[in-house]
Short mmCIF file of C-alpha atoms in Angstrom, two decimals:
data_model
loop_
_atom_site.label_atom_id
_atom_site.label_comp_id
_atom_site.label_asym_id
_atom_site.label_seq_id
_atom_site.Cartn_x
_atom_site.Cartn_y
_atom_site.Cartn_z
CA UNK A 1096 -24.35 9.13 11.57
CA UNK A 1097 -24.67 5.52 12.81
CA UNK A 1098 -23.86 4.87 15.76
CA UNK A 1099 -23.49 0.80 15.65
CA UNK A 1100 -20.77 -1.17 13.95
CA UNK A 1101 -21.84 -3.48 10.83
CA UNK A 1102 -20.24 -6.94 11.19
CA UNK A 1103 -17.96 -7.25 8.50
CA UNK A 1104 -16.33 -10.01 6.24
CA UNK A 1105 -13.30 -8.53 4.75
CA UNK A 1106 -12.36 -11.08 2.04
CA UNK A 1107 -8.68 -12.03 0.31
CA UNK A 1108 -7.23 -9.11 2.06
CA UNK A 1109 -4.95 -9.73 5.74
CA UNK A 1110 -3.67 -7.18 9.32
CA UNK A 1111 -0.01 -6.31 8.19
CA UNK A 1112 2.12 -3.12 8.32
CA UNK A 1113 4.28 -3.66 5.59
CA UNK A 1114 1.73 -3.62 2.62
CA UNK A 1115 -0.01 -0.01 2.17
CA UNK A 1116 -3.15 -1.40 1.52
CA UNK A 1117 -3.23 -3.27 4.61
CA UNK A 1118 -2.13 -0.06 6.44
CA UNK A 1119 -4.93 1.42 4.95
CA UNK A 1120 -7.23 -1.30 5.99
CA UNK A 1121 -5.52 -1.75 9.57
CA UNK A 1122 -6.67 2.11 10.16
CA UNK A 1123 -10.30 2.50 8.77
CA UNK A 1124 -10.92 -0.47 10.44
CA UNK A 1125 -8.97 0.59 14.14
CA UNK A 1126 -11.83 0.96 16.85
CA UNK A 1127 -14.14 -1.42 15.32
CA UNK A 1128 -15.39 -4.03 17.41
CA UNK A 1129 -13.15 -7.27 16.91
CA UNK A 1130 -16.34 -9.56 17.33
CA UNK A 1131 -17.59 -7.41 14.19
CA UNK A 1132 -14.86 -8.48 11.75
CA UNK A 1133 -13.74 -11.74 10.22
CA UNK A 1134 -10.69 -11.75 7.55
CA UNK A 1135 -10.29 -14.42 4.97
CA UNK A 1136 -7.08 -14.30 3.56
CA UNK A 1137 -5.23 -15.85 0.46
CA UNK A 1138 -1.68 -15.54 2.27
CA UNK A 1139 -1.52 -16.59 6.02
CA UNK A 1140 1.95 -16.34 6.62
CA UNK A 1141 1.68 -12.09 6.41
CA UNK A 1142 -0.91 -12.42 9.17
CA UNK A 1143 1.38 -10.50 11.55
CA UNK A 1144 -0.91 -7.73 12.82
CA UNK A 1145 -4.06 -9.00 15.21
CA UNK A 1146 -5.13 -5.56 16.76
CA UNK A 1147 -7.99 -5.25 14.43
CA UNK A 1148 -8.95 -8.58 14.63
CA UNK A 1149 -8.76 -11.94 15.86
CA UNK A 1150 -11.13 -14.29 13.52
CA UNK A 1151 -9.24 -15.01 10.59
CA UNK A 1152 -9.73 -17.99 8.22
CA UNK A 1153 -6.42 -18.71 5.66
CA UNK A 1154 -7.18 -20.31 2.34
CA UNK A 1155 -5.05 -22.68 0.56
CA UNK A 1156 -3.30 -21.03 -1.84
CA UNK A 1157 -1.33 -22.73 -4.71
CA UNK A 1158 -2.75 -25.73 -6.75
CA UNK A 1159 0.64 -28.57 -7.27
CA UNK A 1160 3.13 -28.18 -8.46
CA UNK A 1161 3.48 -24.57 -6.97
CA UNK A 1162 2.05 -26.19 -3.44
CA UNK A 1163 5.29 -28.00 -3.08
CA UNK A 1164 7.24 -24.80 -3.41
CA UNK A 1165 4.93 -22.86 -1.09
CA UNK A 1166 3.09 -24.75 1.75
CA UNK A 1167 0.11 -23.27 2.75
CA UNK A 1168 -3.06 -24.83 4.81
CA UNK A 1169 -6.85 -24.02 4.82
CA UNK A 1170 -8.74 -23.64 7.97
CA UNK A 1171 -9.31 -20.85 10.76
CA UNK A 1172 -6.04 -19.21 11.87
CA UNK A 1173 -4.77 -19.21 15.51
CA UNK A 1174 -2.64 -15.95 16.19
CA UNK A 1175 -2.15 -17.30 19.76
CA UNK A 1176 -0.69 -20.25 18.02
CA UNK A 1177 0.83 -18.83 15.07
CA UNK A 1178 4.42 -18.76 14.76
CA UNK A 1179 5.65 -15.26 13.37
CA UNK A 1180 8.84 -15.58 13.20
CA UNK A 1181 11.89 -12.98 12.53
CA UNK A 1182 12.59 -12.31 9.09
CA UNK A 1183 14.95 -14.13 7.40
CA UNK A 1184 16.97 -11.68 5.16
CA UNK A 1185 19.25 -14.16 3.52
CA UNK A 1186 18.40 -14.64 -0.08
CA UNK A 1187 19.24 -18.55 0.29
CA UNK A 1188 20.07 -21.16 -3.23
CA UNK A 1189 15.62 -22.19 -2.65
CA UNK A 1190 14.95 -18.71 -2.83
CA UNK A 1191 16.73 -17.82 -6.17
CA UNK A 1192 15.24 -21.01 -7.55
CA UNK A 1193 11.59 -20.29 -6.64
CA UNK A 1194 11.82 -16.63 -8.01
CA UNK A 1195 12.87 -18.36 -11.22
CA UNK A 1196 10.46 -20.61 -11.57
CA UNK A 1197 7.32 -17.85 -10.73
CA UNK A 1198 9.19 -16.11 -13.42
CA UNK A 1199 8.77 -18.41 -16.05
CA UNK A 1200 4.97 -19.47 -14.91
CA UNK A 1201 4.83 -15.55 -15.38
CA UNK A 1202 6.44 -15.12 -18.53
CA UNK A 1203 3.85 -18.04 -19.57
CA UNK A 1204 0.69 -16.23 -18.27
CA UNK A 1205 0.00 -19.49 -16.19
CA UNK A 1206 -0.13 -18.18 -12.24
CA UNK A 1207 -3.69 -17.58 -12.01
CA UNK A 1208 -4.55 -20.96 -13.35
CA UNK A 1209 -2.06 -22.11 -10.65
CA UNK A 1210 -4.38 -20.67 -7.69
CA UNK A 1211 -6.69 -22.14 -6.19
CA UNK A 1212 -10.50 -20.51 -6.42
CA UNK A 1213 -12.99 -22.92 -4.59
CA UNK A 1214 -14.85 -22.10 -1.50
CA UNK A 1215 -14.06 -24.57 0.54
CA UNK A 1216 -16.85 -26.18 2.75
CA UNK A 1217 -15.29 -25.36 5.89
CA UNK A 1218 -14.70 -21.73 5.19
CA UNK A 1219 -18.76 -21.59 4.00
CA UNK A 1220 -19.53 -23.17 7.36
CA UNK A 1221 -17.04 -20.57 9.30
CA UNK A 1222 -18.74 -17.69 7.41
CA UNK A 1223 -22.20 -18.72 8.00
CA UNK A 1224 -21.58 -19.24 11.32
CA UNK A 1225 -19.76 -15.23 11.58
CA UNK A 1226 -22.82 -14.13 9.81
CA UNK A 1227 -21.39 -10.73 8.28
CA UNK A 1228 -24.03 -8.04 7.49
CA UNK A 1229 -21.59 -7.23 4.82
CA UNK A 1230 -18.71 -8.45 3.01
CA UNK A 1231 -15.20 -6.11 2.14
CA UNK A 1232 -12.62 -6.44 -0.62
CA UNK A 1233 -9.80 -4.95 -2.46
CA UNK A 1234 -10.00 -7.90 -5.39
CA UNK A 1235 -7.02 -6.92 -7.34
CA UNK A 1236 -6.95 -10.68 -8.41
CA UNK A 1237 -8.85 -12.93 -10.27
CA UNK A 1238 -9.52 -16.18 -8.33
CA UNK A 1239 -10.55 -13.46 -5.31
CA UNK A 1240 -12.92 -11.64 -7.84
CA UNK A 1241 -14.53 -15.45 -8.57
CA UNK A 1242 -14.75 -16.87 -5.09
CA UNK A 1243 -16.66 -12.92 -3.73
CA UNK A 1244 -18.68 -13.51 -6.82
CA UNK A 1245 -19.70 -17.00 -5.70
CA UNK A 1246 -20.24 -16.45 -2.13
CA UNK A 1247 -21.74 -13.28 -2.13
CA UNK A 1248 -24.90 -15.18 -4.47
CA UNK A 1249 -24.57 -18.01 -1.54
CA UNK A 1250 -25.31 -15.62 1.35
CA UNK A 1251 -26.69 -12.89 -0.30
CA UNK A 1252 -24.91 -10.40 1.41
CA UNK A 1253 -24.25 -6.72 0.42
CA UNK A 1254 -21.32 -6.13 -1.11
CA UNK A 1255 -18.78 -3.60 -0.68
CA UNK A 1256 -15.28 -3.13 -2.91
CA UNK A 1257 -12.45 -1.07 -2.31
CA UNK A 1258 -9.62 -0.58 -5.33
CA UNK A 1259 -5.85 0.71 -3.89
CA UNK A 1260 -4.66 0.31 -7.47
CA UNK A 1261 -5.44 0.82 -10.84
CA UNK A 1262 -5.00 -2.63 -11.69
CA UNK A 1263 -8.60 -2.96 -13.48
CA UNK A 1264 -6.82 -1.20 -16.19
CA UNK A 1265 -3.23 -2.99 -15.96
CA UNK A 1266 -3.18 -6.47 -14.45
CA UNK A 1267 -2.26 -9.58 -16.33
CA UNK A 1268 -0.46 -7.87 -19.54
CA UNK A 1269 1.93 -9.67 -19.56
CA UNK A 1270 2.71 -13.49 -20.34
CA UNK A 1271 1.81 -15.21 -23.88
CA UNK A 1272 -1.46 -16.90 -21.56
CA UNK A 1273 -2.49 -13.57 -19.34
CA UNK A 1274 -5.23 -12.74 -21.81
CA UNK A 1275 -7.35 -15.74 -20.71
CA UNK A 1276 -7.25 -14.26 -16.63
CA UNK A 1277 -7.56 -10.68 -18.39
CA UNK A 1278 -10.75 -11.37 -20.18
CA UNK A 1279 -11.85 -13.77 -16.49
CA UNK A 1280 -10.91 -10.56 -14.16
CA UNK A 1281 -13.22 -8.06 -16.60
CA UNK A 1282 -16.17 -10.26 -16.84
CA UNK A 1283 -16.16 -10.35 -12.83
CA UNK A 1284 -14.87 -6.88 -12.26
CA UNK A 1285 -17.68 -5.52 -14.05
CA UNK A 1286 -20.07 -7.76 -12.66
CA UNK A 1287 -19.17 -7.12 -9.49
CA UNK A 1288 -19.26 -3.37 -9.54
CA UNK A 1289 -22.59 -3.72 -10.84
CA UNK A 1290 -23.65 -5.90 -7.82
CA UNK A 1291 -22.10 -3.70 -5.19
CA UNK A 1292 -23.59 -1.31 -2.51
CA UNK A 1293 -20.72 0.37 -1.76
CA UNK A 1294 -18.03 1.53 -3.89
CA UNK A 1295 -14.90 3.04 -2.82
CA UNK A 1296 -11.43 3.95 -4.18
CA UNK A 1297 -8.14 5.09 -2.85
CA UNK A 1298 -8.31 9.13 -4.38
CA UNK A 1299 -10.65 11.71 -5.82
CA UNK A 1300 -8.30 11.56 -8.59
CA UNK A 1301 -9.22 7.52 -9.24
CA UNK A 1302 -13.29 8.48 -8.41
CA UNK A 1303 -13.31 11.32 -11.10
CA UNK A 1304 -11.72 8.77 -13.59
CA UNK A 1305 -14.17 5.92 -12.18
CA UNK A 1306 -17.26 7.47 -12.84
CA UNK A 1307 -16.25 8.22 -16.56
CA UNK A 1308 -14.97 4.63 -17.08
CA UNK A 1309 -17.56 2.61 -15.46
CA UNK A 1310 -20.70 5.09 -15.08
CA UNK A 1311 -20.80 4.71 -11.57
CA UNK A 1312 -19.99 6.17 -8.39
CA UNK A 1313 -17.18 5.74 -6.17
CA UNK A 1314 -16.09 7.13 -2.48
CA UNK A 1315 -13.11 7.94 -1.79
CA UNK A 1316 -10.95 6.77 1.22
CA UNK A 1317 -7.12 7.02 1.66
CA UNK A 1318 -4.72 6.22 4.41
CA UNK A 1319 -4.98 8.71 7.39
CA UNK A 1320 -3.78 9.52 10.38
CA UNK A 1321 -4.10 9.96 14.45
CA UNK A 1322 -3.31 13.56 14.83
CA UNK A 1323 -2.13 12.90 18.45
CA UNK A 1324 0.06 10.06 17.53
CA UNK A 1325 2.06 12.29 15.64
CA UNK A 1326 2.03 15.79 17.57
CA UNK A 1327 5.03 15.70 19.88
CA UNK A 1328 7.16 14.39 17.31
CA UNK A 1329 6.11 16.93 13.81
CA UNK A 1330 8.93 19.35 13.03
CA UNK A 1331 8.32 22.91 14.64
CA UNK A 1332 11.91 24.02 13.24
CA UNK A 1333 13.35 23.58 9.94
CA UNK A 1334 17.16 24.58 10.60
CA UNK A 1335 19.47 22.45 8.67
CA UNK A 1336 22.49 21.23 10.65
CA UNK A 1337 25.68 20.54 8.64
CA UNK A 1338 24.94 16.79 8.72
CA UNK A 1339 21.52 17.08 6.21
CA UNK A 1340 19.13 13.17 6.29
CA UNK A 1341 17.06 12.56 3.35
CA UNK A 1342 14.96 9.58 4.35
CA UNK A 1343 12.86 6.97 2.58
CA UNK A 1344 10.54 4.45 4.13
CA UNK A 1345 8.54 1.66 1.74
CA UNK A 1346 8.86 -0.93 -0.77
CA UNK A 1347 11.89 -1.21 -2.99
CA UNK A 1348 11.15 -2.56 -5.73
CA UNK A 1349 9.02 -2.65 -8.59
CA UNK A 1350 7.72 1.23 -9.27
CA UNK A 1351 9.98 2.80 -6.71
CA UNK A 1352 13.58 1.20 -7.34
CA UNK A 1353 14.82 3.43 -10.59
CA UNK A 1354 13.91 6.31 -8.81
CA UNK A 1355 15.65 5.49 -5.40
CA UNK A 1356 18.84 4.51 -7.46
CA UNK A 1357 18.27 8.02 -8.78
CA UNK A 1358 18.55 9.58 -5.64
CA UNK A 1359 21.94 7.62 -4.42
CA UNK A 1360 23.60 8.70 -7.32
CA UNK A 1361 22.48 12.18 -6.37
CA UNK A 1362 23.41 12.46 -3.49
CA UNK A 1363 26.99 10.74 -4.39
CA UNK A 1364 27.00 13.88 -7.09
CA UNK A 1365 26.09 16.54 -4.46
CA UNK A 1366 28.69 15.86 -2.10
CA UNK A 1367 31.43 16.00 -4.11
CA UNK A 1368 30.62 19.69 -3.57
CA UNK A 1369 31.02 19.76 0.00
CA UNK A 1370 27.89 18.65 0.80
CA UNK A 1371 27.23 16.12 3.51
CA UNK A 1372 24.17 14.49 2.83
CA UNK A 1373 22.98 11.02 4.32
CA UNK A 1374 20.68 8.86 2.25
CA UNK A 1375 18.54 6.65 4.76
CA UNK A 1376 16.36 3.78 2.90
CA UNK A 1377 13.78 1.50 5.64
CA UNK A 1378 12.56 -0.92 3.78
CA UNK A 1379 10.64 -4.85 4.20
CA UNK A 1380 11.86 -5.35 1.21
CA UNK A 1381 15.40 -5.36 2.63
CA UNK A 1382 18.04 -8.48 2.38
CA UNK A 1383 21.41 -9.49 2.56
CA UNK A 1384 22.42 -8.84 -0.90
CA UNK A 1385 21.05 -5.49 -0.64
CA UNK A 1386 22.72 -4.37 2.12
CA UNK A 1387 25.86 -5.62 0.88
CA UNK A 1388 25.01 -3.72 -2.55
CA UNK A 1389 24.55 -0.28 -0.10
CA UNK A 1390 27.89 -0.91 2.19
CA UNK A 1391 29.66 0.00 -0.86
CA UNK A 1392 27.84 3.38 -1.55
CA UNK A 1393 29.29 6.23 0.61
CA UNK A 1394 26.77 7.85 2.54
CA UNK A 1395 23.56 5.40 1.76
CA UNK A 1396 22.49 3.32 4.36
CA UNK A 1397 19.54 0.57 4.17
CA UNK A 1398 17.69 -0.71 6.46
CA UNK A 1399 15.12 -3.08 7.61
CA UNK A 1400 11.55 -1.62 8.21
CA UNK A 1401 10.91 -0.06 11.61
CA UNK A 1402 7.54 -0.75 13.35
CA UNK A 1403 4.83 0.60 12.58
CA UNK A 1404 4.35 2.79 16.09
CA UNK A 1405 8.04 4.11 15.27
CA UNK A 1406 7.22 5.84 11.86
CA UNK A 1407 6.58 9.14 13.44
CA UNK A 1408 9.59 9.15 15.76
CA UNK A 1409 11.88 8.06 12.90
CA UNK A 1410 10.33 10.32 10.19
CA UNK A 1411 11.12 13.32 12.98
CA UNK A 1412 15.16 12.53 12.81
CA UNK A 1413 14.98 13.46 8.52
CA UNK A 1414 15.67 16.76 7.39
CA UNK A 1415 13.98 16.08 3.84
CA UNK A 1416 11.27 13.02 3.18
CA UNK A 1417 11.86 11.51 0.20
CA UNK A 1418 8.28 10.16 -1.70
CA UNK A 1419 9.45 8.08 -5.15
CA UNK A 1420 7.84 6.61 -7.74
CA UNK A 1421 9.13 5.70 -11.19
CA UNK A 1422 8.71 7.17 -14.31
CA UNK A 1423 8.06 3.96 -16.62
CA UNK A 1424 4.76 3.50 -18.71
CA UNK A 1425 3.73 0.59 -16.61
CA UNK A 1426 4.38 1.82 -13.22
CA UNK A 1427 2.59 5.42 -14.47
CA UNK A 1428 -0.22 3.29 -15.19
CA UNK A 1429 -0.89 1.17 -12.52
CA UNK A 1430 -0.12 3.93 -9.85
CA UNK A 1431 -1.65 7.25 -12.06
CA UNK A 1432 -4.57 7.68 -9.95
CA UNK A 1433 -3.10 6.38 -6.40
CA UNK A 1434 -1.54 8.48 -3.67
CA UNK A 1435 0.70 5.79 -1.65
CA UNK A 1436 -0.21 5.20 2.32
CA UNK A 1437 3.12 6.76 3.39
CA UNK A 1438 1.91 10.17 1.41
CA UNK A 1439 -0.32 11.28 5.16
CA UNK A 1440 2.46 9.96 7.26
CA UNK A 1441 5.29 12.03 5.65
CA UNK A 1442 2.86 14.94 5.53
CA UNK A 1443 2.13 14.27 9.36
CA UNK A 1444 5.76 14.54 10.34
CA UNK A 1445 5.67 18.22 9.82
CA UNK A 1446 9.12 16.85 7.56
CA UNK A 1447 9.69 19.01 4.29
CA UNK A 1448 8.92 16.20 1.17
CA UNK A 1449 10.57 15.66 -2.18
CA UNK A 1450 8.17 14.11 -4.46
CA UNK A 1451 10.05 12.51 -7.59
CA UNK A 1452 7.52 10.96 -9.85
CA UNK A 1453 6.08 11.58 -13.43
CA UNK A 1454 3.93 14.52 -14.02
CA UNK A 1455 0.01 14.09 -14.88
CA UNK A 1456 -0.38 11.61 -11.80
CA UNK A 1457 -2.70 11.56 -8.44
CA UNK A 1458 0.19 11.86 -6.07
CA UNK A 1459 2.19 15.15 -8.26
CA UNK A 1460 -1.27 16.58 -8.64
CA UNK A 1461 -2.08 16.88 -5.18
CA UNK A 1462 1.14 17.69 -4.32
CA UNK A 1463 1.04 20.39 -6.33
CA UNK A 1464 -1.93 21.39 -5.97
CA UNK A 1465 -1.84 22.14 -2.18
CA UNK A 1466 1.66 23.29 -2.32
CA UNK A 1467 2.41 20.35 0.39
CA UNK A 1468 5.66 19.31 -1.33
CA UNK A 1469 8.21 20.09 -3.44
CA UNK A 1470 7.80 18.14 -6.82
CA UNK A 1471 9.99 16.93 -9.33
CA UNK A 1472 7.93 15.61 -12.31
CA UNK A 1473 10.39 14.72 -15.35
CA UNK A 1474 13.02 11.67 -14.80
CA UNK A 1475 16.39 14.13 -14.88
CA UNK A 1476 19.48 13.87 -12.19
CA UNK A 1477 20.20 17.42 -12.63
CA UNK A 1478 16.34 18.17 -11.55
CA UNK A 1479 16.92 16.25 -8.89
CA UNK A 1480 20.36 17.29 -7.89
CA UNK A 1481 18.50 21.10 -8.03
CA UNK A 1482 15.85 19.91 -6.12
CA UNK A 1483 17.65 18.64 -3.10
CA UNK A 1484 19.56 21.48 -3.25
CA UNK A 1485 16.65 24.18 -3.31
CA UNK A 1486 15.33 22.89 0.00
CA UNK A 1487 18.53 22.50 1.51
CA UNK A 1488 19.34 26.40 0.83
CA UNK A 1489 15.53 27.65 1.14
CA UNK A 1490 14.57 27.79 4.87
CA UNK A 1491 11.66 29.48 3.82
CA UNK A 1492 10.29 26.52 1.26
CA UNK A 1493 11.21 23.83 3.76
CA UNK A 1494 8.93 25.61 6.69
CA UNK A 1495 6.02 26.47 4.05
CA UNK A 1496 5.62 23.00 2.25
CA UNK A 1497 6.18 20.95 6.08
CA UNK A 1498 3.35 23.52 7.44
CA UNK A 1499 0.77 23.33 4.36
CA UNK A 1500 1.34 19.31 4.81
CA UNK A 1501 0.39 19.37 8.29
CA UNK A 1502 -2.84 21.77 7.75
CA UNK A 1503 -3.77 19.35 4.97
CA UNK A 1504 -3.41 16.07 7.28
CA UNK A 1505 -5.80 18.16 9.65
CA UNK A 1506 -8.49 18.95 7.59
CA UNK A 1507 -8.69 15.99 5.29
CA UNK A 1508 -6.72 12.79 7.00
CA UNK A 1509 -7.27 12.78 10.00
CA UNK A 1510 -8.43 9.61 11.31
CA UNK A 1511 -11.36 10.48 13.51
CA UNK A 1512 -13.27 12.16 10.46
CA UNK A 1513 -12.13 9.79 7.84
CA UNK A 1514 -13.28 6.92 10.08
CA UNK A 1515 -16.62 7.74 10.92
CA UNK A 1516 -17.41 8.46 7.00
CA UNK A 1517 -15.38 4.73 6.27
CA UNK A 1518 -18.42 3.24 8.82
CA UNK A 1519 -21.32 5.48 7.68
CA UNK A 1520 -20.32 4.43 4.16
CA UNK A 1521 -20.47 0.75 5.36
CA UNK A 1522 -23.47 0.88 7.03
CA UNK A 1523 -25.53 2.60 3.73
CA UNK A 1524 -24.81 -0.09 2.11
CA UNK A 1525 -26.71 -2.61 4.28
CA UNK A 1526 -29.71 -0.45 4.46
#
């Protein structure tokens, strides 16, 4: 086991606690050195987390005419000086007309010819003078893939790649243009991989499939947790009060929205029947017009996210977790082999989970599989409806499925095992 701390570059990827992969990334990397890590990242303005580290370069983003829509500036980043401001949850007249236009350039295919991919000279002279001993990325984007390419060859450096997604398989399908930036993001995928020292994925569901697809081999590292972080607030008793929570924390939007629809009408169904159950949504992706869309649902409630050092007090105050994902071809795709971030948390929490996504997936399968949650594989309101009513009347489910969840955290999330492995991994592939 080494026992020093490779300085790392850690390339198109930002410190945030709204993105799962950045969650991810925020906790492999927690502990490290900050004078061991520099982050380049393609979007400045979700810097909002500087724990982890304090060097951090932002690239321009957006070549004209998308730069006079969305301002952005090249150069090193100041946190001290960086304004982070509150979130503004109105969904203002700009806003509608800037989704619309990134909806057409998408319909087109055009976006990625729209970013910029140069190294500029500054960020080669910020680099050089960092002087990583490796350099870190989740790609999941073209001009990323060609600017690591490029600068890897510049300062011969190891190289070490992380995928969250399976987007190798599913990005740019769509748009009459996309197979230009399809054809791009193979030729440098592959190329890449081949290059690499170290490659990682996000399951041992995505490294089995990996190995098959690209004939090489791939470590595995998911989200995790600090076991003491969550202790005094995990469930020790799973007595249901009148009053029953089902909670959700995460994105909504694309691959999680049908589903969460699925469960307000649900729970609207259910307590007709004399139920009371309260549906509790945190979300970043939350905004005016969808909280007015919720104050008209009895019993629903959204809100915006909490931070990040609140998950495991709020996650305590749920009777039932709820873990969506949807049950379209392209969401199955993209997500098939990918357990999301909040998967450990939930399991942490000591909270019975309802898993509602499509059978034949990472996240079912290990659900399943270690008997950590109670799944609901086919896309079906009664299913559901049953579902939420099996763990509401089964004490004995609700304590078995919270306690397997916690013994699996233990043995297999826990941060101070999965950390050490992240670094040792790391460091093998400098030497």
């Amino acid at each position: 086991m080494p026992k020093d701390y490779p300085r790392v570059l850690i390339f198109g990827q930002g410190f945030n606690t709204f993105s799962g992969g950045c969650v991810t990334l925020i906790n492999l990397f927690k502990g490290w050195p900050k004078d061991k890590i520099a982050s380049v990242v393609s979007n400045y303005e979700h810097v909002s987390y500087n724990v982890i580290c304090d060097k951090i370069y932002g690239l321009k983003r957006w070549r004209y005419p998308i730069s006079k829509l969305y301002k952005s500036r090249s150069g090193e980043i100041n946190l001290e000086k960086l304004k982070l401001s509150k979130p503004n949850y109105k969904v203002t007249k700009n806003k509608r007309i800037i989704n619309i236009i990134f909806k057409l350039f998408e319909k087109f295919g055009i976006l990625p010819f729209l970013r910029i991919k140069k190294i500029p000279h500054g960020l080669l002279v910020w680099i050089k003078e960092f002087n990583p001993d490796i350099i870190y990325t989740q790609l999941a984007d073209v001009n990323i893939a060609v600017m690591v390419s490029e600068l890897s060859s510049i300062l011969n450096k190891p190289l070490a790649i992380h995928i969250m997604d399976d987007w190798p398989k599913t990005i740019y399908r769509h748009g009459f243009l996309s197979f230009i930036s399809r054809r791009r993001m193979e030729k440098y995928f592959l190329h890449l991989i081949n290059k690499a020292t170290v490659l990682m994925c996000i399951s041992e569901y995505m490294a089995i499939e990996y190995q098959k697809r690209y004939k090489k081999n791939f470590l595995y590292f998911h989200n995790h947790v600090e076991i003491s972080s969550w202790s005094k607030f995990q469930k020790s008793n799973w007595n249901i009060d009148k009053e029953i929570k089902i909670l959700y924390i995460g994105r909504f939007g694309i691959a999680t929205k049908k589903s969460i629809y699925d469960m307000v009408e649900a729970i609207q169904e259910i307590n007709i029947n004399g139920y009371e159950l309260l549906f509790e949504i945190f979300t970043p992706d939350y905004n005016m017009n969808l909280k007015r869309q919720f104050e008209k649902i009895s019993r629903v409630r959204i809100h915006p996210s909490v931070p990040h050092d609140k998950v495991p007090e709020l996650l305590s105050t749920a009777n039932i977790l709820f873990l969506p994902l949807d049950f379209d071809s392209s969401t199955r795709d993209f997500i098939k082999y990918s357990i999301p971030t909040k998967a450990t948390e939930y399991m942490a929490s000591g909270v019975p989970i309802l898993v509602y996504a499509p059978k034949n997936i990472a996240l079912t399968e290990y659900a399943i599989q270690n008997k950590c949650a109670l799944v609901i594989s086919t896309r079906d309101l009664n299913y559901l409806k049953n579902g939420i009513i099996t763990l509401i009347e089964d004490s004995n489910l609700r304590e078995k499925i919270a306690k397997n969840a916690m013994s699996l955290v233990e043995k297999r999330h826990s941060a101070s095992i999965v950390r050490n492995e992240f670094r040792e991994a790391l460091f093998n592939g400098i030497c």
